[in-house]
Amino acid sequence: MPHSRYQNVKEFHGGEVPDQVRVSEPTVWFNPHLLPALRALEGNELQVSEVMEAADRWRRFAPLLSRLFPDVGEVEGRIDSPLLPLSSELSMRVTENLPQTVLVKADHALPLTGTIKARGGVYEVLVYAEELALRERIVGPGIGYSILADEAARSLFAQHTLLVGSTGNLGFSVGMIGRALGFNVEVHMSSDAKEWKKERLRRIGVQVVEHEADYSVAVAGARHSASKRGFCHFIDDENSRLLFFGYSAAALDLASQIKNAGIEVSERSPFAVFLPCGVGGAPGGVAFGLKAIFGDAVQCVFVEPVASPCMLVQLASGIERSVSVYDFGLDNKTAADGLAVPQASMLVARAMQPLVHAVATVSDDSLFFWVKTLFEEAGMKLEPSAASGFASVASYLRGLKAQGAQLPSACIVWTTGGSLLPVKEFEKILARAGM
Ligand SMILES: Cc1ncc(COP(=O)(O)O)c(C=O)c1O
């Protein structure tokens, strides 16, 4: 039964890294630095106005995206995913019998790349393309951006190289849009990156540089390679504001979906969102956007594998200096390849310190359990990282109950990748899950 796998999950409220985290036991860490949203946003080094700018830029680029990728999105050129209800039976399993509405924000089926990382990666490439095109006067007042798929723009972009370090999904997102626009793309990949993800990149003309080391080393490799050449742009997963705000615009899409679904939310009846966390950019950006729109009517919970809780250890240790999961005796070895990150982004950690409600850690076994369950019972094709939200809902709710706090009006689990997994790869995951 799924129940038993959570029975021993401990909740923590203090400002130190809990012992359970050090010994890889699933934990929920409630953030003692949480502030009322208004105060947290006012004092933040990141600005709410940048969320709106990002949404505007996505709109400007929609005609280009629909020209480059005619199949993108039901609404032309919009990279967004549906908000799906879960059956009441499945919801009860997720919440362990608490009568909560559970919905899925289905970024595992995001158009183009089937992963949340497209929201940031595609966005940052578009910003760079826009800068170059404005400088060369290819676009300007009265000229629509779909012109950027024409030969003049392509030959301009072909003189430039995009570089990025990735465990797979960010590289794929940058590769897809970069190559479609005519850029050269170089992706530095960690040893956790799956072979098929590297192959997929090579097939679309991306140069893959392999590192026999973790994600932080791969990012450093891309940074170093960029520093030695001109005509290039390094997409810095650890420090990029552009990636962050590309993700943040998702909050506006979710806000209209919540409204359309008739879900009532308010400060007295907040909803909770469960976001898989690697280096932090994707969950951080989305959470920042949600807090900007909903304030204290939303609770954001980040979810990490027990072996790689980089954001938890960073926030619990304080944001004055960067720490890594290795400092706490953990090995960063997890089947959740997208979340296998030893050190959190300090940009995101600083921005999120007063905004994130809790960070939960989950075991690899629980990821496989939920991949299997969601496939069998809801037909969803998720990669292990993307199923982590489901593994954290019950323990978060129990933690709230233990504090005597009111439970959220609804729980939204963000599924962050998987629909484009090759059949063989998905079969391997299901086999490991015991199917
Ligand atoms: C499927 C999936 N989910 C979540 C994440 C987490 O995103 P971030 O590393 O920006 O925290 C990643 C990162 O690659 C991912 O691949």
XYZ file of C-alpha atoms and ligand atoms in Angstrom:
451
model
C 0.000 0.000 0.000
C 1.254 3.493 -0.735
C 0.268 4.562 2.792
C 3.066 2.777 4.528
C 5.732 4.402 2.412
C 4.949 7.753 4.033
C 4.128 6.684 7.547
C 7.524 7.630 8.900
C 8.020 10.890 7.068
C 9.115 13.533 9.554
C 8.240 17.189 9.449
C 10.642 19.934 10.462
C 10.171 23.588 11.201
C 13.588 24.664 12.387
C 16.405 26.565 10.715
C 18.869 23.684 10.452
C 19.296 20.763 8.107
C 17.312 17.959 9.762
C 19.138 14.728 10.640
C 16.651 12.802 8.466
C 17.907 14.648 5.405
C 21.487 13.641 6.159
C 20.502 9.962 6.249
C 18.335 10.130 3.109
C 14.990 9.735 4.827
C 11.992 11.441 3.229
C 11.331 14.687 5.064
C 9.159 17.772 4.881
C 11.011 20.927 5.898
C 8.680 23.808 6.667
C 10.411 27.064 5.879
C 10.916 29.206 9.002
C 11.889 32.194 6.814
C 8.506 32.400 5.044
C 7.124 35.950 4.933
C 3.765 37.379 3.880
C 3.908 37.461 0.072
C 3.656 41.230 -0.252
C 6.628 41.827 2.038
C 8.644 39.053 0.431
C 8.056 40.410 -3.057
C 8.695 44.040 -2.132
C 12.085 43.210 -0.666
C 13.049 40.819 -3.461
C 15.973 41.370 -5.822
C 13.726 39.988 -8.585
C 10.873 42.179 -9.785
C 7.238 41.277 -10.374
C 7.225 43.563 -13.443
C 9.627 41.096 -15.097
C 6.939 38.376 -14.985
C 4.666 40.611 -17.055
C 7.517 41.470 -19.447
C 8.103 37.767 -19.989
C 4.422 37.158 -20.715
C 4.486 40.010 -23.254
C 7.567 38.602 -24.930
C 6.001 35.125 -25.206
C 3.017 36.804 -26.922
C 5.304 38.707 -29.339
C 7.003 35.486 -30.328
C 3.870 33.340 -30.729
C 3.639 33.943 -34.511
C 7.285 32.884 -34.925
C 6.802 29.749 -32.833
C 3.735 28.759 -34.765
C 5.639 29.270 -38.037
C 8.622 27.229 -36.858
C 6.540 24.539 -35.198
C 3.101 24.433 -36.824
C 1.942 21.756 -34.361
C 2.715 23.783 -31.249
C -0.172 24.175 -28.847
C -3.879 24.292 -29.424
C -3.641 28.060 -29.402
C -1.164 29.107 -32.081
C 2.393 29.470 -30.857
C 1.453 29.150 -27.176
C 3.704 26.845 -25.212
C 1.355 25.776 -22.449
C -0.109 22.613 -20.978
C -3.552 21.642 -19.709
C -4.670 21.599 -16.069
C -6.140 18.132 -15.586
C -8.356 16.870 -12.765
C -7.465 13.550 -11.131
C -10.186 11.000 -10.438
C -11.440 11.120 -6.868
C -10.079 7.634 -6.247
C -6.606 8.612 -7.408
C -6.817 11.894 -5.478
C -7.560 9.943 -2.300
C -4.469 7.819 -2.905
C -2.318 10.890 -3.472
C -3.570 12.608 -0.320
C -3.845 9.379 1.699
C -7.554 9.743 2.180
C -7.800 13.439 2.844
C -10.705 14.878 0.890
C -8.671 17.256 -1.255
C -9.126 18.222 -4.871
C -5.976 17.181 -6.747
C -5.166 18.527 -10.191
C -2.223 18.041 -12.495
C -0.498 20.865 -14.338
C 0.572 18.686 -17.226
C 3.927 20.062 -18.368
C 4.989 16.477 -19.081
C 2.943 17.084 -22.230
C 4.189 20.600 -22.913
C 4.318 21.186 -26.679
C 7.724 21.101 -28.376
C 9.826 19.252 -25.804
C 7.485 17.577 -23.334
C 9.174 19.238 -20.356
C 8.855 22.328 -18.187
C 12.430 23.271 -19.129
C 11.167 24.571 -22.486
C 9.492 27.455 -20.673
C 12.890 28.786 -19.619
C 15.196 27.431 -22.318
C 13.096 28.461 -25.308
C 12.434 31.829 -23.714
C 16.108 32.679 -23.184
C 16.977 31.729 -26.782
C 14.152 33.966 -28.008
C 15.499 36.880 -25.968
C 18.966 36.428 -27.492
C 17.521 36.098 -31.008
C 15.493 39.267 -30.439
C 18.585 41.189 -29.294
C 20.574 40.136 -32.365
C 17.686 40.829 -34.742
C 17.035 44.271 -33.267
C 20.723 45.137 -33.500
C 20.813 44.125 -37.174
C 17.419 45.810 -37.782
C 15.834 42.605 -39.014
C 12.907 43.352 -36.725
C 11.641 46.751 -35.705
C 8.469 48.800 -35.471
C 5.704 47.248 -37.564
C 7.664 44.095 -38.466
C 6.245 40.875 -36.985
C 8.620 38.369 -35.421
C 7.731 35.532 -37.769
C 10.307 37.124 -40.102
C 12.926 35.539 -37.832
C 12.341 32.239 -39.614
C 13.474 33.816 -42.929
C 16.883 33.256 -44.505
C 18.334 36.658 -43.507
C 17.749 35.953 -39.824
C 18.882 32.336 -40.114
C 22.220 33.316 -41.629
C 22.702 35.882 -38.858
C 21.950 33.287 -36.168
C 24.200 30.721 -37.889
C 27.201 32.888 -36.937
C 26.378 32.417 -33.247
C 26.638 29.506 -30.815
C 24.401 28.809 -27.856
C 26.040 26.945 -24.978
C 24.358 25.308 -22.041
C 25.070 22.742 -19.321
C 22.258 20.276 -18.710
C 21.146 16.939 -17.315
C 19.109 16.625 -20.515
C 15.858 18.520 -20.666
C 17.200 22.081 -20.706
C 19.693 21.071 -23.388
C 16.897 19.572 -25.464
C 14.781 22.712 -25.124
C 17.664 24.995 -26.121
C 18.626 22.578 -28.901
C 15.127 22.425 -30.376
C 14.543 26.161 -30.627
C 18.204 27.024 -31.269
C 18.559 24.651 -34.213
C 15.142 25.637 -35.596
C 16.342 29.247 -35.737
C 19.688 28.270 -37.287
C 22.013 28.728 -34.276
C 24.884 26.385 -33.542
C 24.212 24.689 -30.217
C 26.694 23.079 -27.814
C 25.273 21.174 -24.846
C 27.501 20.053 -21.976
C 26.019 17.031 -20.245
C 26.602 15.484 -16.851
C 27.232 11.804 -16.235
C 23.609 11.540 -15.005
C 22.305 12.488 -18.447
C 20.681 9.564 -20.199
C 22.339 8.245 -23.362
C 19.125 8.528 -25.385
C 18.859 12.205 -24.469
C 22.362 12.750 -25.872
C 21.468 10.825 -29.038
C 18.289 12.833 -29.490
C 20.336 16.041 -29.355
C 22.885 14.796 -31.872
C 20.065 13.911 -34.244
C 18.927 17.534 -34.370
C 22.453 18.771 -35.036
C 23.534 19.718 -31.514
C 27.153 19.250 -30.476
C 27.124 17.206 -27.279
C 30.072 17.506 -24.881
C 30.078 14.711 -22.298
C 31.440 15.169 -18.781
C 32.268 12.270 -16.508
C 31.081 14.329 -13.582
C 27.973 15.878 -12.072
C 25.693 18.617 -13.334
C 27.636 21.486 -11.689
C 30.774 20.414 -13.568
C 28.841 20.242 -16.864
C 27.561 23.799 -16.337
C 31.096 24.963 -15.520
C 32.301 23.256 -18.724
C 29.782 25.167 -20.849
C 30.657 28.418 -19.070
C 34.363 27.857 -19.714
C 33.835 26.971 -23.383
C 31.749 30.151 -23.843
C 34.425 32.301 -22.191
C 36.930 31.296 -24.869
C 34.921 32.309 -27.935
C 33.047 35.236 -29.427
C 29.621 35.280 -31.069
C 28.099 33.076 -28.437
C 25.582 33.073 -25.637
C 25.934 30.966 -22.496
C 22.633 29.956 -20.921
C 23.479 29.779 -17.266
C 21.069 27.407 -15.533
C 22.572 28.411 -12.179
C 22.318 32.187 -12.494
C 20.029 33.212 -15.327
C 17.254 35.712 -14.670
C 15.967 35.140 -18.202
C 15.396 31.431 -17.612
C 13.732 32.289 -14.307
C 11.281 34.742 -15.838
C 10.621 32.498 -18.839
C 9.309 29.916 -16.358
C 7.454 32.523 -14.339
C 5.018 33.348 -17.149
C 3.478 29.881 -16.647
C 1.789 31.324 -13.564
C -0.424 33.542 -15.709
C -1.568 30.553 -17.761
C -2.302 28.589 -14.607
C -4.238 31.531 -13.156
C -6.696 31.542 -16.055
C -7.014 27.753 -15.934
C -7.815 27.882 -12.202
C -10.462 30.488 -12.906
C -11.941 28.488 -15.782
C -12.019 25.370 -13.607
C -14.109 27.306 -11.071
C -11.645 26.692 -8.239
C -12.167 29.296 -5.526
C -8.939 30.488 -3.979
C -8.313 33.147 -1.388
C -5.941 33.836 1.470
C -8.369 32.031 3.778
C -8.603 29.144 1.362
C -5.217 28.881 -0.384
C -4.199 26.212 -2.872
C -0.894 24.352 -2.817
C 1.429 23.674 -5.746
C 4.009 20.869 -5.745
C 7.023 21.577 -7.947
C 9.933 19.204 -8.717
C 13.198 21.012 -7.985
C 16.655 20.545 -9.484
C 18.859 23.630 -9.534
C 15.721 25.625 -8.745
C 15.104 27.788 -11.818
C 11.956 26.100 -13.071
C 10.161 25.712 -9.718
C 11.522 29.060 -8.532
C 10.305 30.951 -11.573
C 6.868 29.352 -11.483
C 6.549 29.914 -7.732
C 7.632 33.544 -8.046
C 5.011 34.126 -10.749
C 2.341 32.411 -8.654
C 3.177 34.433 -5.546
C 3.071 37.605 -7.663
C -0.450 36.756 -8.819
C -1.976 34.940 -5.855
C 0.059 36.278 -2.911
C -0.814 34.353 0.235
C -3.552 32.437 -1.577
C -0.929 29.998 -2.849
C 1.506 27.740 -1.000
C 4.532 26.585 -3.010
C 6.205 23.313 -2.099
C 9.455 22.238 -3.770
C 10.156 18.529 -4.104
C 13.605 16.923 -4.316
C 15.048 13.376 -4.304
C 16.458 12.239 -0.947
C 19.938 12.013 -2.502
C 19.875 15.515 -4.041
C 18.022 17.946 -1.753
C 20.158 20.908 -2.819
C 17.502 23.572 -2.264
C 16.506 22.175 1.126
C 20.080 22.116 2.442
C 20.718 25.588 1.011
C 17.631 27.218 2.509
C 17.995 25.421 5.833
C 21.685 26.385 6.121
C 21.065 30.032 5.294
C 21.742 31.826 2.045
C 24.972 33.572 3.017
C 27.194 30.979 1.363
C 26.597 28.213 -1.125
C 26.493 24.644 0.217
C 26.190 21.321 -1.574
C 24.482 18.027 -0.802
C 27.957 16.426 -0.549
C 28.623 18.619 2.511
C 25.848 16.664 4.252
C 27.140 13.209 3.357
C 24.731 12.678 0.449
C 25.815 11.262 -2.920
C 23.488 12.964 -5.448
C 22.702 9.576 -6.981
C 19.080 9.360 -8.020
C 16.961 7.907 -10.806
C 15.408 11.362 -11.116
C 18.064 12.520 -13.590
C 16.521 15.979 -14.061
C 16.768 16.622 -10.319
C 20.282 15.223 -9.795
C 21.795 18.564 -8.838
C 24.254 18.944 -5.939
C 24.149 22.738 -5.528
C 21.141 25.019 -5.797
C 21.105 28.248 -7.762
C 21.933 31.022 -5.296
C 19.846 33.469 -7.339
C 16.826 31.224 -6.828
C 17.654 30.390 -3.202
C 17.797 34.106 -2.326
C 14.577 34.866 -4.189
C 12.733 31.878 -2.712
C 13.896 32.056 0.882
C 10.919 34.165 2.003
C 8.441 32.700 -0.515
C 8.593 28.907 -0.470
C 6.372 27.197 2.105
C 8.192 23.918 2.370
C 10.705 21.630 0.705
C 9.907 17.913 0.700
C 12.267 15.061 -0.112
C 11.088 11.802 -1.662
C 12.655 8.387 -2.236
C 13.398 7.001 -5.701
C 11.081 4.051 -4.946
C 8.190 6.422 -4.436
C 8.909 8.066 -7.819
C 8.662 4.733 -9.593
C 5.542 3.884 -7.652
C 3.847 7.058 -8.890
C 5.131 6.741 -12.462
C 3.500 3.315 -12.563
C 0.292 4.387 -10.835
C -0.226 7.459 -12.988
C 0.410 5.441 -16.132
C -1.928 2.597 -15.142
C -4.706 4.728 -13.785
C -4.552 7.995 -15.645
C -2.617 7.112 -18.818
C 0.085 9.684 -18.031
C 3.604 9.126 -19.300
C 5.970 10.643 -16.764
C 9.699 10.453 -16.211
C 10.707 9.770 -12.582
C 11.607 13.422 -11.836
C 8.207 14.503 -13.053
C 6.316 12.213 -10.682
C 7.977 13.567 -7.546
C 5.156 15.974 -6.695
C 2.723 13.084 -6.135
C 5.105 11.510 -3.642
C 5.107 14.625 -1.469
C 1.457 15.689 -1.196
C 0.379 13.419 1.678
C 3.389 14.171 3.850
C 2.979 17.917 3.299
C -0.700 17.763 4.243
C 0.078 15.689 7.307
C 2.701 18.224 8.300
C 0.135 21.023 8.059
C -2.332 19.011 10.111
C 0.280 18.401 12.775
C 0.710 22.169 13.060
C -3.062 22.634 13.354
C -2.944 24.632 10.109
C -5.808 24.721 7.664
C -5.449 22.368 4.708
C -5.296 23.873 1.216
C -8.454 24.062 -0.872
C -6.772 22.212 -3.731
C -3.427 20.597 -4.511
C -1.844 21.103 -7.918
C 0.915 18.675 -8.820
C 3.208 19.971 -11.553
C 4.330 17.108 -13.799
C 7.469 18.316 -15.505
C 8.483 15.885 -18.220
C 8.013 12.546 -19.895
C 5.525 12.531 -22.764
C 8.338 12.396 -25.337
C 10.232 9.547 -23.676
C 10.986 6.905 -26.320
C 8.829 3.796 -25.843
C 11.868 1.643 -24.960
C 13.004 4.092 -22.275
C 9.556 4.272 -20.772
C 9.351 0.465 -20.755
C 12.625 0.353 -18.801
C 11.171 2.753 -16.241
C 7.987 0.691 -15.946
C 10.050 -2.484 -15.564
C 11.998 -0.906 -12.707
C 8.636 0.102 -11.231
C 7.623 -3.547 -11.254
C 5.244 -3.556 -14.188
C 11.732 16.738 -15.713
C 12.326 17.834 -14.902
N 11.624 18.326 -13.855
C 12.096 19.304 -13.086
C 13.344 19.851 -13.321
C 13.848 20.917 -12.376
O 14.156 22.140 -12.953
P 15.291 23.034 -12.286
O 16.583 22.310 -12.488
O 15.243 24.307 -13.024
O 14.967 23.141 -10.853
C 14.120 19.375 -14.372
C 15.444 19.904 -14.666
O 16.114 19.547 -15.607
C 13.602 18.336 -15.192
O 14.306 17.821 -16.222
